[in-house]
Coordinates of N, CA, C and O in Angstrom, one line a residue:
M1 N 4.4 -8.1 -10.1 CA 5.5 -7.1 -10.4 C 4.9 -6.1 -11.4 O 4.0 -6.3 -12.1
C2 N 5.6 -4.9 -11.4 CA 5.1 -3.8 -12.1 C 5.5 -3.8 -13.6 O 4.9 -3.2 -14.4
N3 N 6.5 -4.6 -13.9 CA 7.1 -4.8 -15.3 C 7.6 -3.5 -15.8 O 7.9 -3.4 -17.0
R4 N 7.7 -2.4 -15.0 CA 8.3 -1.2 -15.5 C 9.7 -1.0 -15.0 O 10.5 -0.2 -15.5
C5 N 10.2 -1.8 -14.1 CA 11.5 -1.6 -13.5 C 12.3 -2.9 -13.7 O 13.3 -3.1 -13.0
L6 N 11.9 -3.7 -14.7 CA 12.7 -4.9 -15.0 C 13.9 -4.5 -15.9 O 13.7 -3.8 -16.9
D7 N 15.0 -5.0 -15.6 CA 16.2 -4.8 -16.5 C 16.1 -5.9 -17.5 O 16.3 -7.1 -17.2
P8 N 15.8 -5.5 -18.8 CA 15.7 -6.6 -19.8 C 16.9 -7.4 -20.1 O 16.8 -8.5 -20.5
Q9 N 18.1 -6.9 -19.8 CA 19.3 -7.6 -20.0 C 19.6 -8.6 -18.8 O 20.1 -9.6 -19.0
E10 N 19.2 -8.2 -17.7 CA 19.5 -9.0 -16.5 C 18.2 -9.8 -16.1 O 18.4 -10.8 -15.3
E11 N 17.1 -9.4 -16.5 CA 15.8 -10.1 -16.1 C 15.6 -10.1 -14.6 O 15.2 -11.1 -14.0
T12 N 16.0 -9.0 -14.0 CA 15.8 -8.9 -12.5 C 14.9 -7.7 -12.2 O 14.8 -6.8 -13.0
H13 N 14.2 -7.8 -11.1 CA 13.3 -6.7 -10.7 C 14.1 -5.7 -9.9 O 14.7 -6.1 -8.9
L14 N 14.1 -4.5 -10.3 CA 15.0 -3.5 -9.7 C 14.4 -2.8 -8.5 O 15.1 -2.2 -7.7
C15 N 13.1 -2.8 -8.3 CA 12.5 -2.0 -7.2 C 12.1 -3.0 -6.1 O 12.0 -4.2 -6.3
E16 N 12.0 -2.5 -4.9 CA 11.6 -3.3 -3.8 C 10.1 -3.3 -3.7 O 9.4 -2.3 -4.0
P17 N 9.5 -4.5 -3.4 CA 8.0 -4.5 -3.3 C 7.5 -3.7 -2.1 O 8.3 -3.7 -1.1
D18 N 6.4 -3.1 -2.2 CA 5.8 -2.4 -1.1 C 5.1 -3.4 -0.2 O 4.6 -4.4 -0.6
E19 N 5.0 -3.0 1.1 CA 4.2 -3.8 2.1 C 3.0 -3.0 2.5 O 3.1 -1.7 2.7
C20 N 1.9 -3.7 2.8 CA 0.7 -3.1 3.4 C 1.1 -2.6 4.8 O 1.7 -3.3 5.6
C21 N 0.7 -1.3 5.1 CA 1.0 -0.8 6.5 C 0.2 -1.4 7.6 O 0.5 -1.3 8.7
E22 N -0.9 -2.2 7.2 CA -1.7 -2.9 8.2 C -1.2 -4.3 8.5 O -0.9 -4.7 9.6
C23 N -1.1 -5.1 7.4 CA -0.9 -6.5 7.6 C 0.6 -6.9 7.2 O 0.9 -8.1 7.3
S24 N 1.3 -6.0 6.6 CA 2.7 -6.2 6.1 C 2.8 -7.2 4.9 O 3.8 -7.6 4.6
G25 N 1.6 -7.5 4.4 CA 1.6 -8.3 3.2 C 2.1 -7.5 2.0 O 2.0 -6.3 2.0
L26 N 2.6 -8.2 1.0 CA 3.1 -7.5 -0.2 C 2.0 -6.9 -1.0 O 0.9 -7.5 -1.1
L27 N 2.2 -5.7 -1.6 CA 1.3 -5.0 -2.4 C 1.7 -5.1 -3.8 O 2.9 -5.1 -4.2
D28 N 0.8 -5.2 -4.7 CA 1.0 -5.1 -6.2 C -0.2 -4.5 -6.8 O -1.2 -4.2 -6.2
A29 N -0.1 -4.3 -8.1 CA -1.2 -3.7 -8.8 C -2.5 -4.4 -8.8 O -3.5 -3.9 -9.0
F30 N -2.4 -5.7 -8.5 CA -3.6 -6.6 -8.5 C -4.2 -6.8 -7.1 O -5.2 -7.5 -7.0
S31 N -3.6 -6.2 -6.1 CA -4.1 -6.5 -4.7 C -5.0 -5.4 -4.1 O -5.3 -5.4 -3.0
G32 N -5.4 -4.5 -5.0 CA -6.3 -3.4 -4.5 C -5.5 -2.5 -3.6 O -6.0 -2.1 -2.6
C33 N -4.4 -2.1 -4.0 CA -3.5 -1.1 -3.2 C -4.2 0.2 -3.1 O -4.6 0.8 -4.1
Q34 N -4.2 0.8 -1.9 CA -4.7 2.1 -1.7 C -3.6 2.9 -1.1 O -2.8 2.4 -0.3
I35 N -3.5 4.2 -1.4 CA -2.5 5.1 -0.8 C -3.3 6.1 0.1 O -4.2 6.8 -0.3
L36 N -2.9 6.1 1.3 CA -3.5 6.9 2.4 C -3.0 8.3 2.2 O -2.0 8.6 1.5
P37 N -3.7 9.3 2.7 CA -3.3 10.7 2.6 C -1.8 10.9 3.2 O -1.1 11.8 2.7
C38 N -1.4 10.1 4.1 CA 0.0 10.2 4.6 C 1.0 9.5 3.7 O 2.2 9.5 4.0
A39 N 0.6 9.0 2.6 CA 1.4 8.3 1.6 C 1.8 6.8 1.9 O 2.4 6.2 1.2
H40 N 1.3 6.3 3.1 CA 1.5 4.9 3.4 C 0.5 4.1 2.5 O -0.6 4.6 2.2
K41 N 0.9 2.9 2.2 CA 0.0 2.1 1.3 C -0.6 0.9 2.1 O 0.0 0.5 3.1
I42 N -1.8 0.6 1.6 CA -2.6 -0.4 2.4 C -3.4 -1.2 1.4 O -3.8 -0.7 0.3
H43 N -3.7 -2.5 1.7 CA -4.6 -3.3 0.9 C -6.0 -2.7 1.0 O -6.3 -2.3 2.1
E44 N -6.8 -2.7 0.0 CA -8.1 -2.2 0.1 C -8.9 -2.9 1.1 O -9.6 -2.3 1.9
D45 N -8.8 -4.3 1.2 CA -9.5 -5.1 2.2 C -9.1 -4.7 3.6 O -9.9 -4.7 4.5
C46 N -7.8 -4.5 3.8 CA -7.3 -4.1 5.1 C -7.9 -2.8 5.5 O -8.3 -2.6 6.7
A47 N -8.0 -1.8 4.6 CA -8.5 -0.5 4.9 C -10.0 -0.6 5.3 O -10.5 0.0 6.2
I48 N -10.7 -1.4 4.5 CA -12.2 -1.7 4.8 C -12.3 -2.3 6.2 O -13.2 -1.8 7.0
T49 N -11.5 -3.3 6.5 CA -11.6 -3.9 7.9 C -11.3 -2.9 9.0 O -12.0 -2.9 10.0
M50 N -10.3 -2.1 8.8 CA -9.9 -1.1 9.8 C -11.1 -0.1 10.0 O -11.5 0.1 11.2
I51 N -11.7 0.4 8.9 CA -12.8 1.3 9.1 C -14.0 0.6 9.8 O -14.6 1.2 10.6
Q52 N -14.3 -0.6 9.4 CA -15.4 -1.3 10.0 C -15.1 -1.5 11.5 O -16.1 -1.6 12.3
N53 N -13.9 -1.6 11.9 CA -13.5 -1.8 13.3 C -13.3 -0.5 14.1 O -12.8 -0.4 15.2
G54 N -13.6 0.6 13.4 CA -13.6 2.0 14.0 C -12.2 2.6 14.1 O -11.9 3.5 14.8
I55 N -11.3 2.0 13.3 CA -9.9 2.6 13.2 C -9.8 3.5 12.1 O -10.1 3.2 10.9
H56 N -9.5 4.8 12.3 CA -9.5 5.8 11.3 C -8.2 6.5 11.2 O -8.1 7.7 10.7
T57 N -7.1 5.9 11.7 CA -5.8 6.4 11.6 C -4.8 5.4 11.0 O -5.0 4.2 11.1
C58 N -3.8 5.9 10.4 CA -2.8 5.1 9.8 C -2.0 4.2 10.9 O -1.7 4.8 11.9
P59 N -1.9 2.9 10.7 CA -1.2 2.1 11.7 C 0.3 2.5 11.9 O 0.9 2.2 12.9
I60 N 0.9 3.2 10.9 CA 2.3 3.6 11.0 C 2.5 4.9 11.7 O 3.2 5.0 12.7
C61 N 1.8 5.9 11.2 CA 2.1 7.3 11.7 C 0.9 7.9 12.5 O 1.0 9.0 13.0
Q62 N -0.2 7.2 12.5 CA -1.4 7.7 13.3 C -2.1 8.9 12.7 O -2.9 9.5 13.4
R63 N -1.7 9.3 11.5 CA -2.5 10.4 10.8 C -3.8 9.9 10.4 O -4.0 8.7 10.1
P64 N -4.8 10.7 10.3 CA -6.1 10.3 9.8 C -6.1 9.7 8.4 O -5.3 10.1 7.6
I65 N -6.9 8.6 8.2 CA -6.8 8.0 6.9 C -7.7 8.6 5.9 O -7.8 8.3 4.7
F66 N -8.5 9.6 6.3 CA -9.3 10.4 5.4 C -8.8 11.8 5.4 O -8.4 12.4 6.4
D67 N -8.8 12.4 4.2 CA -8.5 13.9 4.1 C -9.6 14.7 4.8 O -10.7 14.4 4.6
S68 N -9.2 15.6 5.6 CA -10.2 16.5 6.2 C -10.6 17.6 5.2 O -9.8 18.1 4.4
P69 N -11.9 17.9 5.1 CA -12.4 18.9 4.2 C -11.7 20.2 4.4 O -11.5 20.7 5.6
G70 N -11.2 20.8 3.4 CA -10.4 22.0 3.5 C -10.9 23.3 3.6 O -10.5 24.3 3.8

């Protein structure tokens, strides 16, 4: 949990956890979360595996996972 959106009086977590766009596993600050140029989030290990397998687009929107030089 991020501990920034906890309601101290209710002791509940107010935000929804994010999911990895590749494996749908939950993301947190300790899972090596990466944010792709399209703003979808992915585990660092999932991103590495995708790149090693020749996949260079977001699994959700198919945009390139690398920013093109401008």
